[in-house]
Short mmCIF file of C-alpha atoms in Angstrom, two decimals:
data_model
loop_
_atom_site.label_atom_id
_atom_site.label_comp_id
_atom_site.label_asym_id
_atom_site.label_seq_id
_atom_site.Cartn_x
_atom_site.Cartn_y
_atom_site.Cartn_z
CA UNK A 529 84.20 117.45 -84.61
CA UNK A 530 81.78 120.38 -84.21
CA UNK A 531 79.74 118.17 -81.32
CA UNK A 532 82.80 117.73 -79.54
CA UNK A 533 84.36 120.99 -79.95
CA UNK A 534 80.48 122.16 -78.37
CA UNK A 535 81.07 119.85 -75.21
CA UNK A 536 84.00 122.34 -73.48
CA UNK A 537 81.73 125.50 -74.26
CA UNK A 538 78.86 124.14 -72.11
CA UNK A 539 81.33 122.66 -69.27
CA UNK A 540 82.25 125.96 -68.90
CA UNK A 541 78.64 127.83 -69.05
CA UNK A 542 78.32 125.22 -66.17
CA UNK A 543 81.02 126.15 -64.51
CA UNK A 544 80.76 129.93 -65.00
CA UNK A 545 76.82 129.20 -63.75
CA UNK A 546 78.03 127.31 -60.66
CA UNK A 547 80.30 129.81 -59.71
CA UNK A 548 78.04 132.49 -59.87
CA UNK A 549 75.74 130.45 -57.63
CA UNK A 550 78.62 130.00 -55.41
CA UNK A 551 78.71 133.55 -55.16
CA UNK A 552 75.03 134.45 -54.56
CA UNK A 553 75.39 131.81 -51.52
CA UNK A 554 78.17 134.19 -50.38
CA UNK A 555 76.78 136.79 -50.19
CA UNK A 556 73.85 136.11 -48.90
CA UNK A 557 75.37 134.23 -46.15
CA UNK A 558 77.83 137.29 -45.57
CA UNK A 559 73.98 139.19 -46.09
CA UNK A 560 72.71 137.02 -42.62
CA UNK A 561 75.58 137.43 -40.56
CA UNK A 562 75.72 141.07 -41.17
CA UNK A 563 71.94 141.20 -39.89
CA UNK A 564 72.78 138.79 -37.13
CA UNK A 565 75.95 142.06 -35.84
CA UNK A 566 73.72 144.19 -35.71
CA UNK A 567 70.89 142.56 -33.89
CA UNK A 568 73.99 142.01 -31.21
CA UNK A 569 74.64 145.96 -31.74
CA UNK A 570 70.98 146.59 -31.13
CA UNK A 571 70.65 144.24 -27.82
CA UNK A 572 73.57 146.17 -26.68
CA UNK A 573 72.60 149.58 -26.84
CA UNK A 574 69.32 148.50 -25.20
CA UNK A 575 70.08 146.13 -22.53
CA UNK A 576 73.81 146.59 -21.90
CA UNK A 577 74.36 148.76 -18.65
CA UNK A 578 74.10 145.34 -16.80
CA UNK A 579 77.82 143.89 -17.66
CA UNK A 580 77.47 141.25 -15.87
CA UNK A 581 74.12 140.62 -17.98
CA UNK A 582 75.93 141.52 -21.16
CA UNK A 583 73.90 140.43 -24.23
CA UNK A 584 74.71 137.16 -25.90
CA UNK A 585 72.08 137.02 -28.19
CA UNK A 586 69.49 139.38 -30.27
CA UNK A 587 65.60 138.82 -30.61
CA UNK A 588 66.42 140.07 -34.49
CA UNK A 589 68.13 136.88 -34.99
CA UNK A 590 66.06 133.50 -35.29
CA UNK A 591 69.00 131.34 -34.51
CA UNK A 592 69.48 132.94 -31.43
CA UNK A 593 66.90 134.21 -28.93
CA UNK A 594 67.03 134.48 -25.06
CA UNK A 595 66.58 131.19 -23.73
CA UNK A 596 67.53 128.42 -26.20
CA UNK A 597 71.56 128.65 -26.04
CA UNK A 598 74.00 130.09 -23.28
CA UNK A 599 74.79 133.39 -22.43
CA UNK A 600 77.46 135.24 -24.66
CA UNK A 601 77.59 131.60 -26.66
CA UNK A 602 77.79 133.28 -29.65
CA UNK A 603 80.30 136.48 -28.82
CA UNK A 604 83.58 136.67 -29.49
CA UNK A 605 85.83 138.68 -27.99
CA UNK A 606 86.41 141.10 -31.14
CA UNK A 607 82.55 141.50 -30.95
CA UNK A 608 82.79 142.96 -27.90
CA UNK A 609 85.52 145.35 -28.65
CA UNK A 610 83.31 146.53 -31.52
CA UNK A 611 79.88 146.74 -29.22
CA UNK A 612 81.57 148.72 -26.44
CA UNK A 613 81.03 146.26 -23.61
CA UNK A 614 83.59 144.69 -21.29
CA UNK A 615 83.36 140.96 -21.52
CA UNK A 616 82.07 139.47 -18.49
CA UNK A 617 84.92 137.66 -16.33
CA UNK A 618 87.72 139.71 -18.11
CA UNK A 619 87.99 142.36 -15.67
CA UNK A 620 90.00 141.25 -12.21
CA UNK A 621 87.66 140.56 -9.16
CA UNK A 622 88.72 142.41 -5.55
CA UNK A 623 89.57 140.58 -3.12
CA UNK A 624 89.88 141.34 0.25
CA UNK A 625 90.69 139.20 3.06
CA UNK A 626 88.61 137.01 4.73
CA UNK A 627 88.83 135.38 8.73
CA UNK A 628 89.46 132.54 10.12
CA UNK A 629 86.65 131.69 13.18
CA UNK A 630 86.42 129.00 15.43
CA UNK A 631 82.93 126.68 15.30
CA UNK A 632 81.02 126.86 18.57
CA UNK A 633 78.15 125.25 18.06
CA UNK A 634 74.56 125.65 16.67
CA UNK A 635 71.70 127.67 17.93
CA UNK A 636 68.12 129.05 16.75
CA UNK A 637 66.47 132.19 17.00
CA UNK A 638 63.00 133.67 16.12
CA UNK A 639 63.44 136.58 13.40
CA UNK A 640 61.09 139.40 13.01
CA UNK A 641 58.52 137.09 11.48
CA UNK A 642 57.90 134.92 13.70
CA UNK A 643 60.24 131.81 11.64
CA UNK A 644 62.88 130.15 13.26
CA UNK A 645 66.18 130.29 12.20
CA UNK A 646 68.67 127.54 12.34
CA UNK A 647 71.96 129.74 13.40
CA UNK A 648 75.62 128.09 14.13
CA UNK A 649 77.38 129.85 15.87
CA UNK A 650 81.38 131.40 14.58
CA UNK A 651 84.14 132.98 17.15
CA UNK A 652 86.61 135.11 15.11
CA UNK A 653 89.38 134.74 18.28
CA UNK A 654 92.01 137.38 17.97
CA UNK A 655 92.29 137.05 14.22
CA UNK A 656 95.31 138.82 12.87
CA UNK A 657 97.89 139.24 9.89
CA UNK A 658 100.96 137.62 10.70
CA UNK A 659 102.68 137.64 7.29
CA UNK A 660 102.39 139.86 3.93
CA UNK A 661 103.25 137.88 0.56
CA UNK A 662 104.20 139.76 -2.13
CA UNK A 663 104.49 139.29 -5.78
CA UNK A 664 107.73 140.11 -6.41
CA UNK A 665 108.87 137.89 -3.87
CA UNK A 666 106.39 134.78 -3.37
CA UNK A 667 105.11 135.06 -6.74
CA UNK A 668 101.42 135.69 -5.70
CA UNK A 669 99.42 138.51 -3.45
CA UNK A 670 98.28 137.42 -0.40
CA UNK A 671 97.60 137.62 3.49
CA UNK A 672 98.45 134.95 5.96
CA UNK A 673 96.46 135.08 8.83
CA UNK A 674 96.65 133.57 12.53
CA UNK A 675 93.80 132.99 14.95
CA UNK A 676 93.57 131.61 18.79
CA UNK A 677 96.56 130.90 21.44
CA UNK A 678 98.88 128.11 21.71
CA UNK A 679 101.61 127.96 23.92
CA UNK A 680 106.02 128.68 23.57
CA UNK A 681 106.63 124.67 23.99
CA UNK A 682 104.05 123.85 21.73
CA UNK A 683 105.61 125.43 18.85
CA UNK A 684 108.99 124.36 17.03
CA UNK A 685 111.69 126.72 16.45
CA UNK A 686 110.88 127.78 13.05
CA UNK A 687 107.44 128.75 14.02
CA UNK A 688 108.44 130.76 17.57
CA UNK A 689 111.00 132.34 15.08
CA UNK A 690 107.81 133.29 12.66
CA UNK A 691 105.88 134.90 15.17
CA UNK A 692 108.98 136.66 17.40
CA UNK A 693 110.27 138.23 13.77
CA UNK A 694 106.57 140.32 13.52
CA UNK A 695 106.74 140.33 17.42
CA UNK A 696 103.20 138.71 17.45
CA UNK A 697 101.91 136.17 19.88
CA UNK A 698 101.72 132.60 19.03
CA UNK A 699 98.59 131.88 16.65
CA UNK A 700 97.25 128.25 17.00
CA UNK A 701 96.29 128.37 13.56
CA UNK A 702 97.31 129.76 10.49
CA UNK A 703 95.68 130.30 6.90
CA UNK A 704 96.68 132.55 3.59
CA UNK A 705 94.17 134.22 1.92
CA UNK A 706 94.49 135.39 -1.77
CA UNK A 707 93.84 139.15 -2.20
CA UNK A 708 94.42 142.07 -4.17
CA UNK A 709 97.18 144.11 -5.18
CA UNK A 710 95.28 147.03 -3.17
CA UNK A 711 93.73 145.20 -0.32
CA UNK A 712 97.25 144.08 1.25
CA UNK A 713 97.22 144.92 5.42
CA UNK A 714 100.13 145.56 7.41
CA UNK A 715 101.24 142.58 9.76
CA UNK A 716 99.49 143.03 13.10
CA UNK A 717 96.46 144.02 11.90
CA UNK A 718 93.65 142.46 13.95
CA UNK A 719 90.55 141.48 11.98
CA UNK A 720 87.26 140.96 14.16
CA UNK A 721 83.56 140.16 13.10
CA UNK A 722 82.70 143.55 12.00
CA UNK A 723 84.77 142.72 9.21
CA UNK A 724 81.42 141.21 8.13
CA UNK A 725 77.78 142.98 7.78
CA UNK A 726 74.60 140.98 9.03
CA UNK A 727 72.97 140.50 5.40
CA UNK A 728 75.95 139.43 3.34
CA UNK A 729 76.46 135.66 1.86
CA UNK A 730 79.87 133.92 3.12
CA UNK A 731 81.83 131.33 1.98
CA UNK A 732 83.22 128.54 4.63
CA UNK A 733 85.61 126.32 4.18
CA UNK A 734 86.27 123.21 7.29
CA UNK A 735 87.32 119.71 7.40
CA UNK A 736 84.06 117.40 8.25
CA UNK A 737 83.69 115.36 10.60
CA UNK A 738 85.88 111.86 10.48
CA UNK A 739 83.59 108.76 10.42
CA UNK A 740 86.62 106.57 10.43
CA UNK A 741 86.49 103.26 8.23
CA UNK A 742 83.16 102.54 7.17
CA UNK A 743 81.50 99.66 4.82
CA UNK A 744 79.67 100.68 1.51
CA UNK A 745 76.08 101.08 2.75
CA UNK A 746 77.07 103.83 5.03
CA UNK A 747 79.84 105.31 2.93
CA UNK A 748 78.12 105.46 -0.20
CA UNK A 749 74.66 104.33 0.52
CA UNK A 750 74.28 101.25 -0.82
CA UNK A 751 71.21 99.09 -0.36
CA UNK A 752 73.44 95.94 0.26
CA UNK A 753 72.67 92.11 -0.94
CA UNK A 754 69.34 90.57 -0.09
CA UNK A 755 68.78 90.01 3.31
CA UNK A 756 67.26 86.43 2.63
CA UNK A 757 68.05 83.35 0.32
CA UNK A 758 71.01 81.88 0.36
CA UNK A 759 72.85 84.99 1.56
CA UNK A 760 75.52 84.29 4.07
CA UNK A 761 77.60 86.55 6.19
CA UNK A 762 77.47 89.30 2.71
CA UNK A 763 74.50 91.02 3.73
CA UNK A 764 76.31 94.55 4.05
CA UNK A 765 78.60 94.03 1.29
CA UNK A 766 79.02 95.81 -2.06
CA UNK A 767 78.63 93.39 -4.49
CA UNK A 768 80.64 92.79 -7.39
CA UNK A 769 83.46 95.40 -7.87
CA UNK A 770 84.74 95.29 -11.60
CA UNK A 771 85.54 92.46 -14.22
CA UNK A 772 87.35 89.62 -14.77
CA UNK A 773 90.58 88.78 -16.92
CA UNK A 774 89.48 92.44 -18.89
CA UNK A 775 90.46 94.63 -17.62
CA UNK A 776 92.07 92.56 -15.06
CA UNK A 777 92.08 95.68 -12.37
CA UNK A 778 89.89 97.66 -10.16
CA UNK A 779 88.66 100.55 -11.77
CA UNK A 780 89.37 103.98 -9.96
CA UNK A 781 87.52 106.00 -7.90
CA UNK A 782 85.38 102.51 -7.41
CA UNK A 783 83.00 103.36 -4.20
CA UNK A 784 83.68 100.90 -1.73
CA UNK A 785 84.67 100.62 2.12
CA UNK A 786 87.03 102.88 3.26
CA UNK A 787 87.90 106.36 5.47
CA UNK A 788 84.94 108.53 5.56
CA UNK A 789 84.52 112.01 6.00
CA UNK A 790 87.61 114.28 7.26
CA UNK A 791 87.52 116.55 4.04
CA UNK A 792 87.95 119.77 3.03
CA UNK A 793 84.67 121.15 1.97
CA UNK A 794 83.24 124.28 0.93
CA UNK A 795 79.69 125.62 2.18
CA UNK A 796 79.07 128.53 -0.52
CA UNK A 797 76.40 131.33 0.13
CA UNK A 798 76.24 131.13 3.56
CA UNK A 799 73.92 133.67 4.96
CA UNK A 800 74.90 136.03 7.86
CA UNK A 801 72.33 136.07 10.22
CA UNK A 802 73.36 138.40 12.89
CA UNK A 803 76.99 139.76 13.76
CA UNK A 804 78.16 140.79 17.58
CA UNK A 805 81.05 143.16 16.88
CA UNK A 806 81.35 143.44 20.82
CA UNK A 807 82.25 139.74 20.70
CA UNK A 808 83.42 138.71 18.45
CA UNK A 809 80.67 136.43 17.02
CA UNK A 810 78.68 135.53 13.78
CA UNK A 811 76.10 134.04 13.56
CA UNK A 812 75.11 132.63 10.14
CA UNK A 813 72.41 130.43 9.16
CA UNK A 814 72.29 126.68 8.58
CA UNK A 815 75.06 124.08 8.68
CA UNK A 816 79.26 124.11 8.38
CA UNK A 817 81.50 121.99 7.94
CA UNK A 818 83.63 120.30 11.03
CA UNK A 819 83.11 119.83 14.37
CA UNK A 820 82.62 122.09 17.50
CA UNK A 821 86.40 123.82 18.39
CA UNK A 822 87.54 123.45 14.55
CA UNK A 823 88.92 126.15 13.06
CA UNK A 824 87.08 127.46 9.92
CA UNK A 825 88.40 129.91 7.04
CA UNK A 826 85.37 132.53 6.33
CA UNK A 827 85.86 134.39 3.10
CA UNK A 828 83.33 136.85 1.35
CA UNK A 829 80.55 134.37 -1.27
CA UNK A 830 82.24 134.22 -4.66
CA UNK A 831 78.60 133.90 -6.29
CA UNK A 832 77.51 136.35 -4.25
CA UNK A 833 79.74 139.14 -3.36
CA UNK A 834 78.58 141.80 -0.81
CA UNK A 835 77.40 144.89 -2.09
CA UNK A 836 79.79 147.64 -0.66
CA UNK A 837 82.36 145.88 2.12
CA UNK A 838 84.85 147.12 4.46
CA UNK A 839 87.40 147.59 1.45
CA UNK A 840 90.32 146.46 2.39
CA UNK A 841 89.22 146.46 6.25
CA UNK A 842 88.03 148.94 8.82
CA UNK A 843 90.63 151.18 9.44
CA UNK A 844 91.99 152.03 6.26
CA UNK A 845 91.21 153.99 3.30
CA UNK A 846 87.27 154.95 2.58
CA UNK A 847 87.02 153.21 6.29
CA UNK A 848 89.23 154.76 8.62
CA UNK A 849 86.46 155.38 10.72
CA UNK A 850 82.86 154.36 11.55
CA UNK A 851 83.66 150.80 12.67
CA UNK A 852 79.88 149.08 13.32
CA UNK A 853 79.74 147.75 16.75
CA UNK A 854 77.06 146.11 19.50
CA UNK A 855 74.62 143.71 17.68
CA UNK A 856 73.57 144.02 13.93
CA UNK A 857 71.13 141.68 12.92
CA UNK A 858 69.54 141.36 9.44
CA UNK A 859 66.09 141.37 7.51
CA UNK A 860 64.70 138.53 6.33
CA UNK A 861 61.76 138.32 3.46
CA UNK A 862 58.53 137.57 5.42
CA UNK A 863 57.84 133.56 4.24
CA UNK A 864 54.28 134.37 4.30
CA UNK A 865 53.69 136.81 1.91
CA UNK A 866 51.71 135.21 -0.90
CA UNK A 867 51.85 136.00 -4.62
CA UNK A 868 48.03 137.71 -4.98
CA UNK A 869 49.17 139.85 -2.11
#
């Protein structure tokens, strides 16, 4: 009886053992990620003007140093109340409104180092606002814009109506752009290529060029059967395209033959080369999408947003005045500058 009335005692000296073990794990885990806050505080008083840099990990910590996991992987957003720094993407991007241009054509020129520059040319014709959206009354902020000529009998009723009610001429193209609250125009107002500074990144937006209906090798690239060996009349064909009684069906989004090209694509980070505000032209460096005579939708680069533009356009607010014009054309980093000089 005395043995077995011993057992419970030491279950519980266990026990009580265990759970002060429990707690010494606690705390020093509570210990850790105290140390770990303020090596984030630390970071942040250091290296935090840059927001859009804001720190996401400390050189205090082991776990987490600059370079082995992703920026602000370890932040939450109550951390960032606590450090003082506005989390980056939480603030609302300006927009302003972008222009819709008509492709010319591609040219080259020689810039002030001697390098030639691949250049295609863009003709922003008589590029306007023909409609204001609101949110209280579309649901979302935004511009609509109209570019070229087209004539009365080329237009149905509902679209003479559209133009006559703003008492604009007839656009041969139009195209919304989302914008701001505060960058909204007044209908009428003409946007030209000054709207644009020689130096700045674009984005472009076009439909490519239509190949029509083309086989695998050209569509996707395919190498195609052997040419030799018993091959007959399948030497440009795909091959085998799925599996028999299971699944029974053609996988989709299979590559093989079909309509190629006639997309909507995106070029981002286009670089603006040289802008004619005389004319009407810009000039921007390297390749868009669409042929010669489509119309393209220009919009300032999303990953890399001009430094101080025309905000909303020239003409209003901080640029009622001092509209650029004649030919600006911008600097380029000399290509032959090595890295001992």
């Amino acid at each position: 009886p005395t043995a077995r009335g011993a057992q419970p005692f030491a279950l519980r000296g266990l026990a009580t053992a265990g759970a002060a073990g429990a707690r010494g794990w606690w705390a020093q885990s509570c210990a850790v990620a105290t140390d770990h806050l303020e090596g984030w505080r630390t970071a942040a008083a250091g290296w935090a003007p840059s927001a859009a840099r804001s720190i996401a990990t400390s050189t205090a910590a082991s776990m987490a140093k600059p370079g082995n996991i992703k920026e602000h992987a370890l932040l939450k957003d109550w951390m960032f109340e606590e450090m003082g720094i506005a989390k980056p993407g939480s603030e609302p991007r300006r927009r302003r409104s972008g222009a819709i241009a008509v492709k010319c054509g591609m040219t080259a020129e020689w810039n002030e180092h001697g390098v030639r520059v691949p250049l295609t040319v863009l003709w922003i014709d008589d590029c306007r606002v023909t409609q204001v959206k609101t949110q209280e009354k579309e649901g979302y902020t935004a511009l609509q814009l109209g570019a070229g000529s087209k004539k009365a009998k080329r237009l149905n009723r509902s679209e003479r109506g559209h133009f006559a009610a703003g008492d604009l001429p007839f656009s041969a193209e139009l195209t919304e752009f989302r914008v701001s609250p505060d960058a909204i125009l007044p209908v009428g107002t003409a946007i030209g290529a000054s709207h644009f500074s020689a130096g700045q990144f674009v984005d472009i937006q076009g439909r490519t060029i239509g190949k029509g209906f083309q086989g695998p090798m050209k569509r996707w690239g395919f190498s195609g059967l052997p040419a030799s060996h018993g091959t007959t009349k399948k030497h440009r064909a795909h091959g085998s395209i799925g599996n028999s009684q299971d699944p029974g069906r053609v996988w989709k989004g299979k590559k093989m033959a079909g309509r190629m090209g006639n997309r909507k694509r995106t070029v981002q980070s286009v670089f603006v080369y040289k802008v004619d505000a005389d004319r009407n032209l810009l000039y921007v460096k390297g390749q868009v999408p669409g042929k010669a005579g489509r119309f393209l939708k220009i919009t300032d680069a999303l990953r890399k947003p001009p430094e101080a533009p025309a905000y909303p356009a020239w003409g209003f607010g901080d640029f009622a005045e001092g509209a650029p014009s004649g030919v600006s054309v911008a600097k380029m980093d000399d290509p032959f500058v090595t890295q001992s000089e």
